[in-house]
């Protein structure tokens, strides 16, 4: 079977050459029970390692079944170990988290067996080593003697022709040791068993041969004076059992099957629940880390867009799409209703022009500002107060997260407030009767909204049309631009107008009063005019009486005052443009396309913003930050996983000894980490969905995630899976550095 001829093995350590074994010659055969003895450091382990191919040798020749091995490569020895050698160790080298059954099964799976087809065989072997009632007990819960029996059972399952055991009884009490020795002797019936011990007495009864080592040399090789009767008795007694499973076959051993790898990977994932939870936490962290890096990168895109200022649209949420008819005609009720029903449309704001107006609400303690808004929500959404019932009542909507004042809602509801229009020409007392919160889904969005009844909104729209129109007078067929604000007042009779004093200069006689003035207004949607008679000029003496106002002269002296009806005739108009809000910011482009197909002229705010500075620059800065962030997340996770999986190096060694190669071990680890990362993915996915759908309210998370679309989630998935595999590969590599076969013997 095995023949050694003048085999020497040296160790080189820090320049000193130590003799492992020198010039050892012997021949070992199937059926022998060889016991190697000798004092510590005499070369017993070295000899055993050479025989079992764990160590190479420098001089001489070792023959295996007549084949020379001096030219063997690592791989050749690995194959040899896999086909010939079963190892039994002083420290058992079981997988602590596996049951007895699973430990034995592992040896068979490593040879490419199918787990379904080996159940009977495994149970027979367990029976044979006397552990039937412990089949489903974890190895960590067994006594030393029981553990060593499992190790023997594992070697039995492997059915290798040679079993080597280095101090197999070293950690056992006398009684257990005796049992193990007996078991080993049974194996020697149809195998070669080589045992190292410094307690020969334990083996004396069964050993067929004793080899004594001293200082690396073989000093005695004695065929034991075997008591034949003991052995034959023994064999007879056990022969019915020894055939099952443990029979040595002509060994052509396969590689572990893919489905066995899957099975082991899954087993390793769940067999220690604490470790599973820890790893899951790490992977949730990994996922959240990657996702937040990724999302903040995407959001910075968006922030860059939002940083852009535009001169036209004050209310610049990304979901807003402005539509108008190509011929500038008003949008009909039918069109409005169709827009409302359109797929992907969240809501439609009729008074679009009002959206780009800022209004001010000034009180004793606070000055508020916001965009005008309608009442298209229910009273349930109010956090305090009620819905407006009169035209001078409003609901104030503030950012939930950012308003420190939100804590003192009563102050809003009980305060006295004055409304002031965007151009500050118009003021009136109003009441805040309700408070509403919004959860900002846009980190740049600070603005509040003042919700009001349609009449009030129309009023603001008219003002807005006025502000967006040019006004001129025609005098002697000449057009004279009029920069003054036109203000409605019930104090002015219909058909009349009050003008500033400096209008006197427009007329030949130097007096405005008594003249008729043709006021023209013009904007992109319409052109109109009205002829009014000037009946008063506004002076510092008469303004209070004339206008019934408490304002200062300065604030009124540049306005033109006309009757409310005349004002409405000029400015109260149907809606020429409306704002359509998309449900999903990701689908704005799709909606824009569809609206264009409907024949509208479209401006979408997502793309209409002018940049304050180049987005590209921001991106260039952002890319390395994101990258560094990802690398940091990777290494944090890697080192934590390494800590958690510390015990893995012995598991890997065990797989290695059982003949599973490096790539297959790496796959088993891949499977384990992939299972955990998928569970983490599902957990985080559910959590994110809950946040995005408002079931759980966490502003920062919904802020970052709302910019992600399905493509981004796929990208995230790919990144996380790639990182998982990378961690697995790195970890396996690090562990192999420690457990490479050459080093493995040191653990033995
Ligand atoms: P035993 O098992 O009989 O106690 P070993 O075979 O372990 O003895 O060791 C034989 C000699 O080889 C000792 O002198 C020991 O110091 C040396 N030796 C064993 N393993 C190594 C090693 N990995 N590196 C260096 N020297 C070693
Ligand atoms: Mg030793």
XYZ file of C-alpha atoms and ligand atoms in Angstrom:
776
model
C 0.000 0.000 0.000
C 2.491 2.596 1.204
C 6.253 2.263 1.148
C 8.765 4.754 2.456
C 12.393 4.558 1.454
C 14.901 6.750 3.292
C 12.391 9.558 3.519
C 13.629 12.754 5.191
C 11.782 15.899 5.968
C 13.396 19.101 7.224
C 11.857 22.215 8.624
C 13.405 25.565 7.917
C 12.578 28.061 10.569
C 14.331 31.414 10.871
C 17.416 30.009 9.169
C 17.633 26.965 11.441
C 17.128 23.571 9.951
C 15.207 21.163 12.156
C 14.922 17.505 11.499
C 11.320 16.452 11.081
C 12.152 12.863 10.179
C 15.322 11.459 8.719
C 15.901 8.391 6.575
C 12.710 6.610 7.524
C 12.014 3.382 5.680
C 8.958 1.151 6.151
C 6.108 -0.524 4.408
C 2.484 -0.342 5.508
C -0.332 -2.602 4.390
C -4.106 -2.792 4.481
C -5.254 -4.616 7.594
C -2.477 -3.272 9.779
C -3.107 -1.322 12.934
C 0.097 0.673 13.225
C 0.852 2.592 16.401
C 3.618 5.180 16.316
C 5.131 6.105 19.659
C 7.983 8.241 20.860
C 8.618 11.236 23.017
C 7.486 14.725 22.164
C 9.355 16.223 19.215
C 10.553 12.888 17.969
C 8.855 13.257 14.574
C 5.668 11.239 15.013
C 3.364 13.895 13.629
C 5.749 14.671 10.817
C 5.795 11.051 9.767
C 2.013 10.891 9.887
C 1.711 14.077 7.855
C 4.051 12.748 5.225
C 2.109 9.513 4.992
C -1.188 11.368 4.708
C 0.151 13.810 2.135
C -0.281 16.853 4.353
C 3.451 17.391 4.238
C 5.911 17.073 1.433
C 9.295 15.498 1.965
C 12.764 16.415 0.742
C 14.683 13.221 0.405
C 13.965 9.607 -0.373
C 10.832 8.241 -1.968
C 7.339 7.367 -0.894
C 5.387 4.892 -2.986
C 1.623 4.733 -2.982
C 0.358 1.540 -4.516
C 3.740 1.345 -6.162
C 3.596 4.862 -7.582
C 6.420 7.306 -6.881
C 5.280 10.492 -5.163
C 8.430 12.625 -5.123
C 7.237 14.483 -8.212
C 3.686 15.006 -6.861
C 2.233 18.496 -7.021
C -0.061 20.030 -4.418
C -3.022 18.970 -6.517
C -1.768 15.401 -6.801
C -1.453 15.181 -3.033
C -4.861 16.697 -2.624
C -6.338 14.044 -4.872
C -4.421 11.398 -2.977
C -5.772 12.621 0.339
C -9.261 12.723 -1.042
C -9.134 9.189 -2.379
C -7.048 7.463 0.276
C -6.960 9.281 3.568
C -9.378 9.674 6.405
C -8.147 11.946 9.193
C -8.917 11.741 12.863
C -7.625 14.511 15.068
C -6.857 15.052 18.679
C -9.248 17.988 18.691
C -11.875 16.142 16.637
C -12.332 18.887 13.986
C -16.054 18.492 13.782
C -18.402 21.209 12.636
C -19.707 22.347 15.994
C -22.946 23.772 14.647
C -23.858 20.627 12.718
C -25.614 17.627 14.173
C -23.933 14.236 14.327
C -25.863 13.238 11.225
C -24.865 16.376 9.371
C -21.187 15.968 10.256
C -21.153 12.533 8.737
C -23.301 13.559 5.807
C -20.749 16.294 5.072
C -18.048 13.722 4.351
C -20.302 11.993 1.837
C -21.538 15.181 0.179
C -17.895 16.154 -0.265
C -17.478 13.028 -2.391
C -20.343 14.009 -4.668
C -23.030 11.859 -3.091
C -26.664 12.889 -3.191
C -28.050 13.634 0.232
C -31.287 11.739 -0.483
C -29.490 8.529 -1.264
C -27.199 8.277 1.739
C -29.625 8.458 4.632
C -29.656 4.743 5.346
C -25.915 4.514 5.056
C -25.341 7.390 7.459
C -27.742 6.018 10.027
C -26.041 2.639 9.862
C -22.683 4.236 10.495
C -24.060 6.256 13.398
C -25.454 3.059 14.773
C -22.149 1.352 14.386
C -20.266 3.911 16.475
C -23.025 3.724 19.063
C -24.450 7.197 18.687
C -27.922 6.346 17.366
C -29.690 8.378 20.008
C -27.499 11.406 19.312
C -28.034 11.543 15.555
C -29.753 14.913 15.778
C -27.644 16.375 18.552
C -25.298 19.200 17.696
C -21.654 18.207 17.831
C -20.932 21.019 20.279
C -23.181 19.313 22.844
C -21.336 15.987 22.820
C -18.674 14.743 25.223
C -15.106 14.315 24.018
C -15.462 10.554 23.573
C -18.677 11.002 21.624
C -17.049 13.640 19.443
C -14.196 11.336 18.589
C -16.703 8.656 17.679
C -18.342 11.062 15.299
C -14.925 11.738 13.795
C -14.402 8.017 13.354
C -17.869 7.664 11.879
C -16.987 10.401 9.442
C -13.803 8.589 8.431
C -15.893 5.432 8.108
C -18.373 7.176 5.856
C -15.574 8.374 3.706
C -14.536 4.732 3.376
C -10.954 5.613 2.624
C -8.417 2.771 2.684
C -6.111 4.609 5.062
C -7.047 6.211 8.345
C -4.504 8.338 10.139
C -5.064 9.495 13.674
C -2.777 11.876 15.554
C -3.229 11.471 19.289
C -6.904 10.487 18.900
C -7.201 9.737 22.609
C -5.155 12.702 23.781
C -8.193 14.646 24.978
C -10.180 11.726 26.320
C -10.671 10.052 29.676
C -9.532 6.480 30.116
C -12.885 4.865 29.509
C -13.685 6.839 26.345
C -10.159 6.289 25.103
C -10.584 2.542 25.423
C -13.776 2.636 23.377
C -12.144 4.686 20.657
C -9.175 2.364 20.478
C -11.524 -0.558 20.075
C -13.455 1.168 17.314
C -10.237 1.984 15.488
C -9.070 -1.576 15.747
C -12.282 -2.702 14.081
C -11.618 -0.354 11.201
C -8.168 -1.842 10.759
C -9.765 -5.074 9.656
C -10.007 -3.954 6.039
C -8.007 -0.744 6.185
C -4.658 0.573 7.114
C -4.937 2.467 10.388
C -1.961 4.537 11.528
C -2.183 6.052 14.988
C 0.208 8.391 16.786
C 0.206 8.247 20.561
C 2.463 8.579 23.549
C 0.285 6.201 25.474
C 1.044 2.871 23.881
C -0.625 0.869 26.649
C -4.014 2.045 25.458
C -3.410 0.469 22.054
C -1.288 -2.469 23.011
C -4.169 -4.901 23.028
C -5.074 -4.309 19.376
C -1.957 -2.929 17.676
C -0.505 -5.179 14.984
C 2.657 -3.175 14.822
C 4.521 -0.671 16.927
C 6.890 1.899 15.490
C 9.106 3.868 17.866
C 10.528 7.209 16.859
C 13.350 9.163 18.421
C 14.929 12.333 17.162
C 13.373 11.902 13.729
C 14.598 8.368 13.324
C 12.775 5.093 13.326
C 14.402 3.239 16.192
C 12.103 0.280 16.445
C 9.612 -1.377 14.111
C 8.051 -4.340 15.815
C 5.227 -6.569 14.647
C 3.211 -6.912 17.803
C 2.893 -10.153 19.507
C -0.747 -10.110 18.590
C -3.227 -12.105 20.489
C -4.966 -13.553 17.470
C -7.994 -14.607 19.432
C -8.772 -11.133 20.589
C -8.928 -9.811 17.079
C -10.836 -12.622 15.462
C -13.322 -12.598 18.292
C -13.741 -8.982 17.791
C -14.225 -9.245 14.061
C -16.771 -11.981 14.381
C -18.674 -10.010 16.905
C -18.935 -6.963 14.687
C -18.746 -8.433 11.240
C -22.440 -8.080 10.487
C -22.201 -4.352 11.063
C -18.820 -3.663 9.625
C -19.889 -4.406 6.080
C -22.444 -1.663 5.956
C -21.238 1.704 4.747
C -17.745 1.282 6.006
C -16.743 -1.063 3.241
C -13.693 0.074 1.395
C -14.439 0.390 -2.292
C -12.314 0.896 -5.253
C -12.143 4.575 -4.711
C -12.971 6.917 -7.563
C -14.388 9.804 -5.689
C -16.374 12.608 -7.319
C -16.737 16.295 -6.508
C -19.393 17.862 -4.393
C -22.658 18.396 -6.311
C -24.114 21.827 -6.888
C -27.236 20.980 -4.981
C -25.173 19.842 -2.037
C -23.405 23.194 -2.065
C -26.801 24.848 -2.021
C -27.850 22.613 0.843
C -24.733 23.347 2.889
C -24.907 27.083 2.144
C -28.499 27.163 3.334
C -27.666 25.052 6.377
C -24.821 27.374 7.324
C -27.110 30.377 6.973
C -29.651 29.244 9.503
C -27.943 26.743 11.791
C -26.754 29.319 14.316
C -29.544 31.793 14.837
C -27.455 34.412 16.654
C -24.880 34.467 13.920
C -27.642 34.674 11.332
C -29.186 37.709 13.026
C -25.808 39.431 13.328
C -25.033 38.852 9.675
C -28.483 40.035 8.703
C -27.906 43.263 10.614
C -24.622 43.757 8.795
C -26.262 43.169 5.443
C -29.109 45.530 6.245
C -26.438 48.085 7.093
C -24.618 47.274 3.860
C -27.774 47.670 1.860
C -28.834 50.865 3.584
C -25.305 52.206 3.243
C -25.137 51.494 -0.451
C -28.695 52.668 -1.018
C -28.185 55.933 0.784
C -24.926 56.577 -1.038
C -26.632 55.811 -4.293
C -29.785 57.720 -3.494
C -27.972 60.789 -2.271
C -25.969 60.706 -5.469
C -29.194 60.608 -7.442
C -30.766 63.222 -5.208
C -27.816 65.525 -5.736
C -28.722 65.430 -9.399
C -32.065 66.619 -8.423
C -30.827 69.119 -5.910
C -28.646 70.615 -8.623
C -31.710 71.048 -10.747
C -33.603 72.531 -7.884
C -30.811 74.931 -7.113
C -31.465 76.413 -10.474
C -33.452 79.594 -10.333
C -35.999 80.615 -12.837
C -37.635 83.930 -13.298
C -40.972 82.610 -14.308
C -42.061 79.886 -11.963
C -41.974 80.375 -8.250
C -43.679 77.141 -7.425
C -41.173 74.807 -8.918
C -41.976 71.297 -7.794
C -40.748 68.664 -10.211
C -44.173 67.145 -10.646
C -45.619 70.347 -12.075
C -46.370 70.493 -15.784
C -47.891 73.665 -17.230
C -50.203 73.270 -20.224
C -51.864 75.788 -22.514
C -53.630 75.672 -25.841
C -51.456 76.339 -28.870
C -53.817 79.102 -30.059
C -53.796 80.745 -26.612
C -57.509 80.163 -26.215
C -58.846 79.557 -22.705
C -58.879 75.973 -21.493
C -62.453 74.690 -21.572
C -64.244 72.840 -18.782
C -64.192 69.717 -20.906
C -60.452 69.989 -21.348
C -60.068 70.484 -17.599
C -62.112 67.392 -16.857
C -60.153 65.355 -19.383
C -56.900 66.465 -17.794
C -58.154 65.402 -14.384
C -58.960 61.944 -15.658
C -55.711 61.471 -17.517
C -53.516 58.587 -16.458
C -50.604 59.592 -14.263
C -52.196 62.888 -13.266
C -52.369 63.544 -9.561
C -54.352 66.796 -9.639
C -54.843 69.865 -11.809
C -54.578 73.432 -10.603
C -56.916 75.664 -12.619
C -55.589 78.959 -11.386
C -52.141 78.152 -12.603
C -51.052 81.754 -12.660
C -51.715 82.042 -8.963
C -49.126 79.373 -8.311
C -46.348 81.686 -9.262
C -47.474 84.407 -6.944
C -46.158 84.766 -3.452
C -48.561 86.183 -0.936
C -47.794 87.521 2.484
C -49.617 87.124 5.742
C -48.386 89.571 8.293
C -49.229 89.473 11.951
C -48.042 91.002 15.194
C -45.631 88.235 16.029
C -44.807 86.741 12.719
C -44.645 87.385 9.021
C -45.621 84.409 6.929
C -45.483 83.882 3.225
C -46.636 81.204 0.867
C -48.174 80.257 -2.428
C -51.881 80.509 -2.888
C -53.587 77.145 -3.127
C -57.075 75.762 -3.499
C -59.129 73.630 -1.139
C -58.822 70.322 -2.955
C -58.332 68.305 0.224
C -60.584 67.161 3.018
C -60.831 68.518 6.527
C -59.341 65.246 7.810
C -55.996 66.446 6.622
C -56.006 69.419 8.943
C -53.920 69.110 12.084
C -55.805 71.968 13.735
C -58.761 74.229 13.076
C -61.308 73.854 10.285
C -61.895 74.517 6.591
C -62.539 78.116 5.429
C -66.205 79.179 5.292
C -65.739 82.758 4.161
C -63.584 84.419 1.532
C -61.338 86.022 4.120
C -60.518 82.694 5.769
C -57.538 80.540 4.845
C -55.831 77.282 5.765
C -52.103 77.609 6.251
C -49.979 74.667 5.187
C -46.488 74.354 6.625
C -43.651 71.865 6.465
C -44.111 69.398 9.271
C -40.452 68.693 9.745
C -38.996 72.129 9.453
C -41.432 74.360 11.199
C -40.435 74.933 14.785
C -43.489 77.105 14.993
C -45.587 74.087 14.230
C -45.476 73.437 17.936
C -47.549 76.478 18.648
C -50.477 76.080 16.333
C -52.848 78.135 18.518
C -50.761 81.187 17.807
C -51.677 80.916 14.139
C -55.347 80.334 14.718
C -55.843 83.100 17.254
C -53.637 85.757 15.702
C -54.781 88.756 13.663
C -53.324 88.683 10.208
C -53.166 90.996 7.224
C -52.982 89.691 3.702
C -50.624 91.543 1.363
C -50.451 90.783 -2.331
C -47.285 89.891 -4.176
C -46.778 93.397 -5.531
C -47.767 94.754 -2.117
C -50.438 96.990 -3.588
C -53.290 95.259 -1.880
C -53.894 94.479 1.773
C -56.820 93.181 3.736
C -57.423 91.469 7.074
C -57.701 87.688 6.937
C -58.073 84.830 9.398
C -56.107 81.609 9.539
C -58.791 79.067 10.450
C -56.961 75.822 9.786
C -53.461 74.345 9.794
C -52.239 71.616 7.502
C -48.852 69.922 7.391
C -46.991 68.735 4.382
C -44.176 66.219 4.421
C -41.617 67.672 2.154
C -40.654 65.274 -0.547
C -38.205 67.760 -1.843
C -35.246 68.813 0.222
C -35.253 72.222 -1.447
C -38.898 72.857 -0.830
C -39.483 75.228 2.004
C -42.539 77.063 0.900
C -45.798 77.126 2.710
C -49.156 77.240 0.998
C -52.108 79.449 1.820
C -55.262 77.575 0.892
C -58.299 79.695 0.108
C -61.735 79.691 -1.458
C -62.054 80.099 -5.252
C -63.152 83.761 -5.089
C -59.993 84.733 -3.255
C -57.907 82.637 -5.629
C -59.522 84.331 -8.638
C -58.696 87.689 -7.120
C -55.057 86.735 -6.838
C -55.070 85.377 -10.351
C -56.403 88.653 -11.683
C -53.634 90.476 -9.899
C -51.210 88.101 -11.447
C -52.584 88.652 -14.918
C -52.217 92.342 -14.282
C -48.646 91.926 -13.193
C -47.912 89.922 -16.299
C -49.566 92.343 -18.673
C -48.323 95.590 -20.109
C -50.549 98.616 -19.755
C -50.447 101.619 -22.027
C -52.602 104.603 -22.829
C -53.281 105.934 -26.277
C -53.104 109.746 -26.443
C -53.067 111.593 -29.743
C -52.578 108.248 -31.416
C -49.371 107.742 -29.459
C -48.901 104.793 -27.102
C -47.712 105.849 -23.663
C -46.516 103.079 -21.355
C -48.079 103.196 -17.945
C -45.860 101.595 -15.318
C -48.221 102.256 -12.447
C -50.092 99.481 -10.700
C -53.785 99.344 -11.367
C -55.758 98.750 -8.185
C -59.440 98.055 -7.790
C -61.410 100.065 -5.278
C -65.097 100.236 -4.447
C -64.616 103.931 -3.643
C -64.158 104.744 -7.318
C -67.408 105.006 -9.316
C -67.823 102.827 -12.355
C -66.290 104.301 -15.512
C -64.067 106.641 -13.533
C -60.466 106.528 -12.467
C -58.220 108.252 -9.886
C -54.659 108.809 -11.021
C -51.390 109.968 -9.461
C -50.642 113.701 -9.568
C -47.893 113.336 -12.130
C -50.481 112.322 -14.740
C -51.222 116.030 -15.094
C -48.100 116.328 -17.213
C -49.523 113.969 -19.830
C -52.150 116.448 -20.886
C -51.806 119.664 -22.881
C -53.626 121.800 -20.368
C -51.567 120.337 -17.494
C -54.623 118.865 -15.809
C -55.524 115.204 -15.820
C -58.945 115.563 -14.236
C -61.720 115.791 -16.830
C -59.883 113.814 -19.489
C -60.798 110.412 -20.783
C -58.015 107.895 -20.952
C -58.051 104.746 -23.074
C -56.288 102.038 -21.001
C -54.922 99.152 -23.077
C -53.680 95.909 -21.663
C -51.758 93.242 -23.464
C -50.273 89.846 -22.616
C -49.613 86.623 -24.450
C -53.215 85.493 -24.139
C -55.304 88.529 -24.889
C -55.475 92.203 -25.650
C -58.204 94.477 -24.322
C -58.965 98.104 -23.567
C -61.379 100.306 -21.713
C -61.973 104.022 -21.725
C -62.267 105.671 -18.304
C -62.696 109.240 -17.197
C -60.197 110.718 -14.786
C -62.157 112.373 -12.009
C -59.491 112.809 -9.344
C -55.781 113.040 -8.837
C -54.450 111.547 -5.623
C -52.741 114.016 -3.312
C -51.361 113.756 0.156
C -54.312 115.817 1.365
C -57.156 113.941 -0.226
C -55.953 110.318 -0.393
C -57.413 109.153 2.913
C -60.788 110.581 2.176
C -60.752 109.532 -1.447
C -59.700 105.910 -0.967
C -60.830 105.284 2.576
C -57.465 103.753 3.348
C -55.254 103.743 6.386
C -52.118 103.235 4.315
C -49.394 105.795 4.007
C -49.394 108.241 1.102
C -46.213 106.679 -0.242
C -47.834 103.313 -0.690
C -50.789 104.643 -2.665
C -49.398 107.624 -4.551
C -48.221 105.636 -7.583
C -51.320 103.520 -8.126
C -54.178 104.030 -10.530
C -57.487 103.275 -8.853
C -60.470 102.020 -10.831
C -63.821 100.519 -9.927
C -63.916 96.819 -9.036
C -66.223 96.028 -11.998
C -63.999 97.817 -14.485
C -61.056 95.981 -13.002
C -62.791 92.651 -13.362
C -63.732 93.403 -16.942
C -60.070 93.892 -17.742
C -58.489 91.195 -15.645
C -60.943 88.596 -14.545
C -60.426 85.998 -17.207
C -60.980 82.360 -17.831
C -58.004 80.064 -17.290
C -55.597 80.150 -20.187
C -53.117 77.838 -18.608
C -53.328 75.176 -15.983
C -50.840 73.133 -13.990
C -51.038 69.394 -14.170
C -49.259 67.558 -11.358
C -47.821 64.142 -12.094
C -48.398 61.363 -9.558
C -44.917 60.038 -9.998
C -41.963 62.284 -10.567
C -40.316 59.442 -12.468
C -43.073 59.481 -15.037
C -43.113 63.207 -15.785
C -41.494 62.643 -19.159
C -44.140 60.139 -20.122
C -46.940 62.468 -19.115
C -45.373 65.380 -20.986
C -45.253 63.277 -24.116
C -48.864 62.294 -23.791
C -49.987 65.874 -23.124
C -48.150 67.037 -26.207
C -49.896 64.336 -28.186
C -53.177 65.781 -26.905
C -52.254 69.052 -28.615
C -51.162 71.128 -25.631
C -48.176 73.343 -25.430
C -46.274 72.050 -22.440
C -43.644 73.308 -20.047
C -42.490 70.863 -17.407
C -40.816 72.334 -14.414
C -38.518 69.371 -14.010
C -36.664 70.506 -17.093
C -37.509 74.198 -17.337
C -35.159 75.401 -14.674
C -32.167 77.476 -15.480
C -29.053 76.333 -13.701
C -27.330 78.482 -11.179
C -24.128 76.636 -11.808
C -23.245 73.728 -13.940
C -24.611 70.438 -12.691
C -21.670 68.687 -14.247
C -19.343 70.306 -11.725
C -21.462 69.132 -8.842
C -21.458 65.647 -10.298
C -17.706 65.587 -10.699
C -17.404 66.451 -7.019
C -20.067 63.951 -6.074
C -18.681 60.924 -7.917
C -15.540 60.432 -5.807
C -17.487 61.053 -2.604
C -20.018 58.420 -3.518
C -17.236 56.070 -4.476
C -15.337 56.594 -1.229
C -18.590 56.133 0.649
C -19.224 52.814 -1.054
C -15.714 51.608 -0.345
C -16.077 52.602 3.314
C -19.355 50.686 3.562
C -17.709 47.711 1.900
C -14.808 47.545 4.319
C -16.885 48.133 7.408
C -19.097 45.241 6.385
C -16.160 43.107 5.395
C -14.417 43.444 8.741
C -17.568 42.948 10.758
C -18.430 39.851 8.739
C -14.898 38.630 9.252
C -15.353 38.992 12.993
C -18.692 37.217 12.952
C -17.385 34.390 10.790
C -14.173 34.014 12.767
C -14.887 30.381 13.538
C -15.168 29.734 9.846
C -11.513 29.041 9.371
C -11.835 25.742 11.224
C -14.984 24.947 9.249
C -13.097 25.623 6.049
C -10.226 23.429 7.223
C -12.669 20.630 7.890
C -14.191 20.949 4.423
C -10.691 21.015 3.032
C -9.696 17.854 4.837
C -12.837 16.194 3.564
C -11.650 16.989 0.055
C -13.838 19.937 -0.970
C -11.769 22.288 -3.061
C -11.264 25.984 -2.650
C -13.700 27.084 -5.326
C -16.454 24.874 -4.013
C -15.918 26.152 -0.485
C -16.084 29.678 -1.839
C -19.397 28.813 -3.560
C -20.820 27.459 -0.293
C -19.914 30.736 1.395
C -21.347 32.686 -1.562
C -24.647 30.898 -1.145
C -24.787 31.657 2.560
C -24.056 35.359 2.112
C -26.349 35.636 -0.907
C -29.234 34.142 1.046
C -28.672 36.647 3.824
C -28.292 39.579 1.456
C -31.527 38.634 -0.291
C -33.338 38.470 3.015
C -31.873 41.875 3.846
C -32.997 43.121 0.450
C -36.543 41.963 1.041
C -36.655 43.457 4.539
C -35.296 46.792 3.369
C -37.609 46.700 0.368
C -40.676 46.255 2.545
C -39.483 48.975 4.877
C -38.799 51.407 2.053
C -42.163 50.681 0.481
C -43.854 51.434 3.798
C -41.982 54.717 4.101
C -42.659 55.748 0.515
C -46.338 54.958 0.897
C -46.529 56.982 4.064
C -47.309 54.091 6.407
C -44.162 54.955 8.301
C -43.184 58.621 8.267
C -39.467 59.249 8.030
C -38.799 62.391 6.029
C -35.123 61.854 5.331
C -35.697 58.393 3.896
C -38.630 59.325 1.691
C -36.682 62.411 0.573
C -33.766 60.331 -0.652
C -35.705 57.395 -2.036
C -38.393 59.182 -3.962
C -35.951 59.941 -6.739
C -35.290 56.262 -7.390
C -37.081 54.422 -10.166
C -37.248 50.774 -11.048
C -33.980 50.982 -12.963
C -32.262 52.385 -9.891
C -33.510 49.550 -7.733
C -32.158 47.067 -10.240
C -28.832 48.911 -10.201
C -28.832 48.869 -6.403
C -29.535 45.170 -6.417
C -26.656 44.517 -8.777
C -24.291 46.630 -6.668
C -25.232 44.874 -3.440
C -24.954 41.414 -4.957
C -21.592 42.275 -6.472
C -20.409 43.557 -3.088
C -21.657 40.413 -1.370
C -19.738 38.189 -3.761
C -16.679 40.371 -3.383
C -16.853 40.125 0.403
C -17.265 36.356 0.121
C -14.310 36.032 -2.209
C -12.104 38.237 -0.083
C -13.060 36.441 3.080
C -12.528 32.995 1.594
C -9.142 34.103 0.348
C -8.145 35.442 3.761
C -9.252 32.240 5.478
C -7.427 30.076 2.961
C -4.247 31.955 3.597
C -4.495 30.668 7.150
C -5.809 27.205 6.421
C -3.842 26.344 3.339
C -2.976 22.707 3.635
C 0.606 23.386 4.563
C -0.550 25.299 7.588
C -3.368 23.019 8.430
C -1.084 20.463 10.057
C -0.120 23.062 12.665
C -3.685 23.136 13.836
C -3.612 19.373 14.071
P 6.020 14.898 17.612
O 4.725 14.837 16.883
O 6.687 13.569 17.767
O 5.960 15.601 18.905
P 6.835 16.527 15.396
O 6.753 15.643 14.222
O 5.735 17.472 15.613
O 7.087 15.681 16.742
O 8.191 17.351 15.310
C 9.454 16.826 14.950
C 10.481 17.929 14.857
O 10.162 18.794 13.822
C 10.526 18.754 16.139
O 11.878 19.068 16.392
C 9.781 19.995 15.809
O 10.354 21.086 16.479
C 9.982 20.087 14.305
N 8.801 20.638 13.665
C 7.595 20.056 13.575
N 6.732 20.818 12.861
C 7.435 21.937 12.523
C 7.118 23.109 11.782
N 5.941 23.324 11.236
N 8.079 24.025 11.641
C 9.308 23.842 12.153
N 9.661 22.772 12.837
C 8.740 21.824 13.033
Mg 2.872 15.516 17.507
